[in-house]
GROMACS .gro file of C-alpha atoms in nm:
model
  303
    1MET     CA    1   2.562  -0.586  -2.996
    2ILE     CA    2   2.343  -0.828  -3.192
    3LEU     CA    3   1.986  -0.699  -3.167
    4CYS     CA    4   1.715  -0.968  -3.185
    5VAL     CA    5   1.378  -0.832  -3.297
    6GLY     CA    6   1.075  -1.057  -3.271
    7GLU     CA    7   0.828  -1.247  -3.064
    8SER     CA    8   0.836  -1.362  -2.707
    9LEU     CA    9   0.550  -1.575  -2.578
   10ILE     CA   10   0.453  -1.846  -2.335
   11ASP     CA   11   0.471  -2.205  -2.463
   12MET     CA   12   0.209  -2.417  -2.289
   13VAL     CA   13   0.399  -2.747  -2.298
   14PRO     CA   14   0.234  -3.084  -2.220
   15GLU     CA   15   0.346  -3.233  -1.891
   16GLY     CA   16   0.182  -3.512  -1.697
   17GLY     CA   17  -0.158  -3.469  -1.857
   18SER     CA   18  -0.164  -3.091  -1.813
   19PHE     CA   19   0.036  -2.796  -1.948
   20ARG     CA   20   0.341  -2.622  -1.806
   21PRO     CA   21   0.398  -2.254  -1.901
   22LEU     CA   22   0.749  -2.208  -2.040
   23VAL     CA   23   0.893  -1.891  -2.190
   24GLY     CA   24   0.952  -1.916  -2.563
   25GLY     CA   25   0.924  -1.751  -2.902
   26SER     CA   26   1.156  -1.804  -3.194
   27VAL     CA   27   1.346  -1.476  -3.177
   28TYR     CA   28   1.332  -1.466  -2.797
   29ASN     CA   29   1.497  -1.809  -2.780
   30THR     CA   30   1.775  -1.690  -3.009
   31ALA     CA   31   1.835  -1.384  -2.791
   32VAL     CA   32   1.859  -1.594  -2.475
   33ALA     CA   33   2.089  -1.843  -2.648
   34LEU     CA   34   2.319  -1.566  -2.773
   35GLY     CA   35   2.339  -1.420  -2.424
   36ARG     CA   36   2.417  -1.758  -2.272
   37LEU     CA   37   2.691  -1.810  -2.530
   38GLY     CA   38   2.855  -1.490  -2.407
   39GLN     CA   39   2.766  -1.256  -2.694
   40LYS     CA   40   2.668  -0.894  -2.644
   41THR     CA   41   2.298  -0.919  -2.721
   42GLY     CA   42   1.995  -0.693  -2.718
   43TYR     CA   43   1.628  -0.777  -2.743
   44LEU     CA   44   1.349  -0.564  -2.887
   45TRP     CA   45   0.984  -0.663  -2.847
   46PRO     CA   46   0.692  -0.535  -2.639
   47VAL     CA   47   0.671  -0.703  -2.298
   48SER     CA   48   0.340  -0.719  -2.115
   49ARG     CA   49   0.295  -0.602  -1.759
   50ASP     CA   50   0.094  -0.919  -1.693
   51PRO     CA   51   0.255  -1.193  -1.477
   52PHE     CA   52   0.396  -1.363  -1.787
   53GLY     CA   53   0.591  -1.047  -1.872
   54ASP     CA   54   0.811  -1.085  -1.563
   55GLN     CA   55   0.859  -1.452  -1.652
   56ILE     CA   56   0.975  -1.346  -2.000
   57LEU     CA   57   1.225  -1.087  -1.871
   58ARG     CA   58   1.390  -1.310  -1.612
   59PRO     CA   59   1.588  -1.544  -1.845
   60LEU     CA   60   1.696  -1.248  -2.057
   61ALA     CA   61   1.838  -1.075  -1.749
   62GLU     CA   62   2.007  -1.395  -1.635
   63ALA     CA   63   2.172  -1.430  -1.978
   64GLY     CA   64   2.290  -1.067  -1.973
   65VAL     CA   65   2.066  -0.959  -2.261
   66ASP     CA   66   1.998  -0.585  -2.288
   67THR     CA   67   1.621  -0.524  -2.277
   68SER     CA   68   1.632  -0.144  -2.257
   69LEU     CA   69   1.466  -0.114  -2.599
   70CYS     CA   70   1.164  -0.325  -2.499
   71PRO     CA   71   0.845  -0.118  -2.459
   72ARG     CA   72   0.618  -0.225  -2.171
   73THR     CA   73   0.245  -0.255  -2.231
   74ASP     CA   74  -0.078  -0.355  -2.059
   75ARG     CA   75  -0.172  -0.581  -2.351
   76LEU     CA   76  -0.155  -0.954  -2.281
   77THR     CA   77   0.127  -1.196  -2.361
   78THR     CA   78   0.090  -1.430  -2.660
   79LEU     CA   79   0.027  -1.795  -2.570
   80ALA     CA   80   0.130  -2.095  -2.783
   81LEU     CA   81  -0.031  -2.430  -2.706
   82VAL     CA   82   0.227  -2.697  -2.784
   83THR     CA   83   0.151  -3.054  -2.886
   84LEU     CA   84   0.421  -3.315  -2.938
   85ALA     CA   85   0.420  -3.597  -3.191
   86ASP     CA   86   0.727  -3.824  -3.173
   87GLY     CA   87   0.918  -3.539  -3.014
   88GLU     CA   88   0.825  -3.290  -3.289
   89ALA     CA   89   0.656  -2.972  -3.167
   90ARG     CA   90   0.337  -2.833  -3.321
   91TYR     CA   91   0.182  -2.503  -3.214
   92SER     CA   92  -0.158  -2.333  -3.181
   93PHE     CA   93  -0.133  -1.958  -3.114
   94TYR     CA   94  -0.347  -1.727  -2.904
   95ASP     CA   95  -0.230  -1.389  -3.028
   96GLU     CA   96  -0.521  -1.158  -3.113
   97GLY     CA   97  -0.455  -0.808  -2.975
   98SER     CA   98  -0.148  -0.925  -2.783
   99ALA     CA   99   0.145  -0.714  -2.662
  100GLY     CA  100   0.371  -0.816  -2.947
  101ARG     CA  101   0.119  -0.823  -3.226
  102MET     CA  102   0.023  -0.458  -3.171
  103LEU     CA  103   0.383  -0.328  -3.200
  104GLN     CA  104   0.390  -0.015  -3.416
  105TRP     CA  105   0.672   0.190  -3.561
  106GLN     CA  106   0.629   0.474  -3.310
  107ASP     CA  107   0.692   0.225  -3.027
  108ILE     CA  108   1.050   0.164  -3.141
  109PRO     CA  109   1.317   0.402  -3.009
  110PRO     CA  110   1.617   0.499  -3.225
  111LEU     CA  111   1.870   0.218  -3.240
  112PRO     CA  112   2.187   0.297  -3.044
  113ASP     CA  113   2.528   0.291  -3.213
  114SER     CA  114   2.611  -0.020  -3.010
  115VAL     CA  115   2.387  -0.228  -3.240
  116THR     CA  116   2.614  -0.405  -3.490
  117ALA     CA  117   2.377  -0.665  -3.642
  118LEU     CA  118   2.006  -0.747  -3.662
  119PHE     CA  119   1.832  -1.081  -3.627
  120ALA     CA  120   1.459  -1.113  -3.696
  121GLY     CA  121   1.199  -1.371  -3.792
  122GLY     CA  122   0.936  -1.602  -3.656
  123ILE     CA  123   0.566  -1.529  -3.631
  124SER     CA  124   0.647  -1.162  -3.567
  125LEU     CA  125   0.681  -1.123  -3.946
  126VAL     CA  126   0.328  -1.247  -4.020
  127PRO     CA  127   0.046  -1.030  -3.879
  128ASP     CA  128   0.006  -0.654  -3.874
  129PRO     CA  129   0.085  -0.412  -3.736
  130CYS     CA  130   0.393  -0.589  -3.596
  131GLY     CA  131   0.492  -0.748  -3.929
  132THR     CA  132   0.499  -0.411  -4.103
  133THR     CA  133   0.693  -0.263  -3.811
  134VAL     CA  134   0.968  -0.527  -3.829
  135GLU     CA  135   0.981  -0.494  -4.208
  136THR     CA  136   1.020  -0.117  -4.177
  137LEU     CA  137   1.299  -0.155  -3.921
  138ILE     CA  138   1.494  -0.389  -4.150
  139ALA     CA  139   1.432  -0.168  -4.455
  140ARG     CA  140   1.574   0.134  -4.273
  141HIS     CA  141   1.887  -0.037  -4.142
  142HIS     CA  142   1.985  -0.324  -4.375
  143GLU     CA  143   2.223  -0.115  -4.586
  144ARG     CA  144   2.431  -0.037  -4.277
  145LEU     CA  145   2.384  -0.342  -4.056
  146PRO     CA  146   2.415  -0.712  -4.143
  147VAL     CA  147   2.077  -0.884  -4.116
  148MET     CA  148   1.989  -1.248  -4.053
  149ILE     CA  149   1.629  -1.364  -4.100
  150ASP     CA  150   1.469  -1.694  -4.003
  151PRO     CA  151   1.100  -1.694  -4.108
  152ASN     CA  152   1.040  -2.013  -3.906
  153ILE     CA  153   0.716  -2.054  -4.101
  154ARG     CA  154   0.411  -2.177  -3.907
  155PRO     CA  155   0.140  -2.237  -4.172
  156LEU     CA  156  -0.142  -2.260  -3.915
  157PHE     CA  157  -0.060  -1.905  -3.804
  158ILE     CA  158  -0.075  -1.760  -4.156
  159THR     CA  159  -0.427  -1.645  -4.245
  160ASP     CA  160  -0.327  -1.475  -4.573
  161PRO     CA  161  -0.054  -1.682  -4.745
  162GLY     CA  162  -0.041  -1.446  -5.044
  163ALA     CA  163   0.030  -1.142  -4.828
  164TYR     CA  164   0.294  -1.327  -4.629
  165ARG     CA  165   0.467  -1.454  -4.943
  166ALA     CA  166   0.473  -1.095  -5.067
  167ARG     CA  167   0.628  -0.977  -4.740
  168LEU     CA  168   0.897  -1.245  -4.756
  169ALA     CA  169   0.963  -1.151  -5.118
  170ARG     CA  170   1.045  -0.801  -4.991
  171LEU     CA  171   1.227  -0.903  -4.674
  172LEU     CA  172   1.455  -1.188  -4.777
  173PRO     CA  173   1.645  -0.987  -5.040
  174MET     CA  174   1.731  -0.735  -4.765
  175ALA     CA  175   1.895  -1.007  -4.553
  176ASP     CA  176   2.260  -1.108  -4.568
  177ILE     CA  177   2.183  -1.449  -4.418
  178VAL     CA  178   1.854  -1.641  -4.443
  179LYS     CA  179   1.794  -1.962  -4.250
  180LEU     CA  180   1.523  -2.198  -4.375
  181SER     CA  181   1.423  -2.544  -4.259
  182ALA     CA  182   1.312  -2.815  -4.497
  183ASP     CA  183   0.951  -2.737  -4.398
  184ASP     CA  184   1.004  -2.366  -4.470
  185LEU     CA  185   1.144  -2.441  -4.815
  186GLU     CA  186   0.856  -2.675  -4.894
  187TRP     CA  187   0.604  -2.404  -4.801
  188LEU     CA  188   0.783  -2.140  -5.008
  189TYR     CA  189   0.846  -2.361  -5.313
  190PRO     CA  190   0.621  -2.669  -5.294
  191ASP     CA  191   0.718  -2.786  -5.643
  192LEU     CA  192   1.095  -2.777  -5.590
  193ALA     CA  193   1.347  -2.997  -5.413
  194PRO     CA  194   1.481  -2.828  -5.097
  195GLU     CA  195   1.823  -2.736  -5.238
  196ASP     CA  196   1.668  -2.597  -5.557
  197ALA     CA  197   1.431  -2.393  -5.341
  198ALA     CA  198   1.725  -2.264  -5.135
  199CYS     CA  199   1.898  -2.158  -5.458
  200CYS     CA  200   1.587  -1.963  -5.559
  201VAL     CA  201   1.603  -1.776  -5.229
  202LEU     CA  202   1.974  -1.710  -5.280
  203ASP     CA  203   1.908  -1.572  -5.627
  204SER     CA  204   1.669  -1.316  -5.476
  205GLY     CA  205   1.951  -1.134  -5.296
  206PRO     CA  206   2.089  -1.283  -4.971
  207ARG     CA  207   2.457  -1.371  -4.960
  208ILE     CA  208   2.408  -1.697  -4.769
  209VAL     CA  209   2.110  -1.932  -4.734
  210LEU     CA  210   2.132  -2.181  -4.450
  211GLN     CA  211   1.927  -2.496  -4.505
  212THR     CA  212   1.863  -2.705  -4.194
  213GLY     CA  213   1.723  -3.055  -4.179
  214GLY     CA  214   1.736  -3.182  -3.821
  215ALA     CA  215   1.931  -3.507  -3.810
  216ALA     CA  216   2.043  -3.444  -4.169
  217GLY     CA  217   2.257  -3.153  -4.053
  218ALA     CA  218   2.290  -2.809  -4.211
  219LYS     CA  219   2.404  -2.668  -4.545
  220ALA     CA  220   2.513  -2.324  -4.655
  221ILE     CA  221   2.420  -2.234  -5.011
  222TRP     CA  222   2.615  -1.930  -5.127
  223SER     CA  223   2.828  -1.810  -5.420
  224GLY     CA  224   3.086  -2.083  -5.361
  225GLU     CA  225   3.059  -2.459  -5.326
  226THR     CA  226   2.791  -2.575  -5.080
  227VAL     CA  227   2.923  -2.611  -4.726
  228THR     CA  228   2.780  -2.896  -4.516
  229ALA     CA  229   2.799  -2.968  -4.144
  230PRO     CA  230   2.656  -3.286  -3.988
  231ALA     CA  231   2.416  -3.283  -3.696
  232VAL     CA  232   2.567  -3.366  -3.357
  233GLN     CA  233   2.439  -3.702  -3.235
  234THR     CA  234   2.244  -3.687  -2.911
  235THR     CA  235   1.938  -3.832  -2.739
  236VAL     CA  236   1.645  -3.613  -2.836
  237SER     CA  237   1.399  -3.502  -2.569
  238ASP     CA  238   1.210  -3.266  -2.802
  239THR     CA  239   1.290  -3.017  -3.079
  240ILE     CA  240   1.151  -2.701  -2.915
  241GLY     CA  241   1.398  -2.418  -2.974
  242ALA     CA  242   1.644  -2.625  -3.177
  243GLY     CA  243   1.646  -2.403  -3.485
  244ASP     CA  244   1.650  -2.089  -3.271
  245THR     CA  245   1.958  -2.212  -3.086
  246PHE     CA  246   2.122  -2.307  -3.417
  247ASN     CA  247   2.075  -1.946  -3.528
  248ALA     CA  248   2.243  -1.821  -3.212
  249GLY     CA  249   2.538  -2.055  -3.260
  250VAL     CA  250   2.585  -1.935  -3.618
  251LEU     CA  251   2.568  -1.567  -3.521
  252ALA     CA  252   2.795  -1.616  -3.221
  253SER     CA  253   3.053  -1.794  -3.433
  254LEU     CA  254   3.048  -1.529  -3.705
  255ASP     CA  255   3.086  -1.258  -3.441
  256GLN     CA  256   3.371  -1.442  -3.269
  257GLN     CA  257   3.542  -1.488  -3.605
  258GLY     CA  258   3.518  -1.114  -3.668
  259VAL     CA  259   3.309  -1.139  -3.987
  260LEU     CA  260   2.966  -1.026  -3.863
  261PHE     CA  261   2.967  -0.700  -4.058
  262LYS     CA  262   2.871  -0.612  -4.414
  263GLN     CA  263   3.210  -0.647  -4.580
  264GLY     CA  264   3.303  -0.941  -4.358
  265ILE     CA  265   3.008  -1.143  -4.485
  266ALA     CA  266   3.087  -1.033  -4.840
  267ARG     CA  267   3.439  -1.180  -4.807
  268ILE     CA  268   3.349  -1.486  -4.600
  269THR     CA  269   3.537  -1.811  -4.665
  270PRO     CA  270   3.417  -2.173  -4.668
  271ASP     CA  271   3.613  -2.244  -4.349
  272GLN     CA  272   3.442  -1.957  -4.170
  273ILE     CA  273   3.101  -2.077  -4.283
  274LEU     CA  274   3.181  -2.433  -4.170
  275LYS     CA  275   3.285  -2.308  -3.825
  276ALA     CA  276   2.957  -2.120  -3.796
  277LEU     CA  277   2.746  -2.417  -3.905
  278THR     CA  278   2.936  -2.645  -3.665
  279MET     CA  279   2.882  -2.416  -3.368
  280GLY     CA  280   2.515  -2.388  -3.458
  281ALA     CA  281   2.481  -2.767  -3.472
  282LYS     CA  282   2.662  -2.813  -3.139
  283ALA     CA  283   2.443  -2.556  -2.966
  284ALA     CA  284   2.124  -2.710  -3.108
  285SER     CA  285   2.230  -3.057  -2.994
  286VAL     CA  286   2.224  -2.942  -2.631
  287THR     CA  287   1.881  -2.783  -2.666
  288VAL     CA  288   1.717  -3.092  -2.817
  289SER     CA  289   1.865  -3.311  -2.544
  290ARG     CA  290   1.649  -3.150  -2.275
  291PRO     CA  291   1.282  -3.047  -2.251
  292GLY     CA  292   1.164  -2.715  -2.390
  293ALA     CA  293   1.366  -2.426  -2.530
  294ASN     CA  294   1.660  -2.440  -2.290
  295PRO     CA  295   1.972  -2.325  -2.483
  296PRO     CA  296   2.321  -2.405  -2.358
  297TRP     CA  297   2.548  -2.177  -2.162
  298SER     CA  298   2.897  -2.144  -2.308
  299HIS     CA  299   3.040  -2.390  -2.055
  300GLU     CA  300   2.784  -2.652  -2.167
  301MET     CA  301   2.888  -2.649  -2.532
  302PRO     CA  302   3.024  -2.977  -2.670
  303ALA     CA  303   3.397  -2.974  -2.738
   0.00000   0.00000   0.00000
């Protein structure tokens, strides 16, 4: 089971001059997408007992995602106010004292043996105590379990850039796979070209760095020659959840290919990486073709 650890929230998405509440969150979207793609998936994050909590749990249940590790709490659900500019999503977060933000180590039960890989990232890595809690979880399990991290950096959410850079400097070397967008790379290394920045991340310890660039497609920077997969052409409604769905496609492909374990990633081949990038791109193309973070089911995947 691939365990996704990180934020769930409500995206307040513009619609007809008002806002429509849609379930979202970077890691949450990846968990739902993995479940819809037919992978054995678990989700770990506090879920509020407020009305939004039930709204958050429903798509997970429909996708067959195991939520037995999710603590329930009376704290409120995080809200993200979404604005769109030419289809690109920008976010303002209402998170102070929220259910997820207050996650502490003692809230996390022991991981069952059924967990075979960890995925983490998003804004859950930024504030404390939840950021420290996720970091501790990865530190305690990364030697045994393969880890994928997508920081999905939101600069407006980061109140202490120095502290967050220090956390990423500790976290990324513990990951086997790191996914970074062009915007992420620019924030991390503002003086470097994106591929040079990705190489710097690779040099810190991960085995594979995935560099995504929307319509430019995706690259895998690793110990071998760079592997590139083009974006799948589609009519874009908006980009909400695109990168999250890409992550799910990559993880699903690696799992289906039988390489989503420590030694499997260590011996991965260019063809296996290309298959993973291609599945990620296909999955993301469906998500961007319709409003909000609405990942594809397996039967909706492009051929």
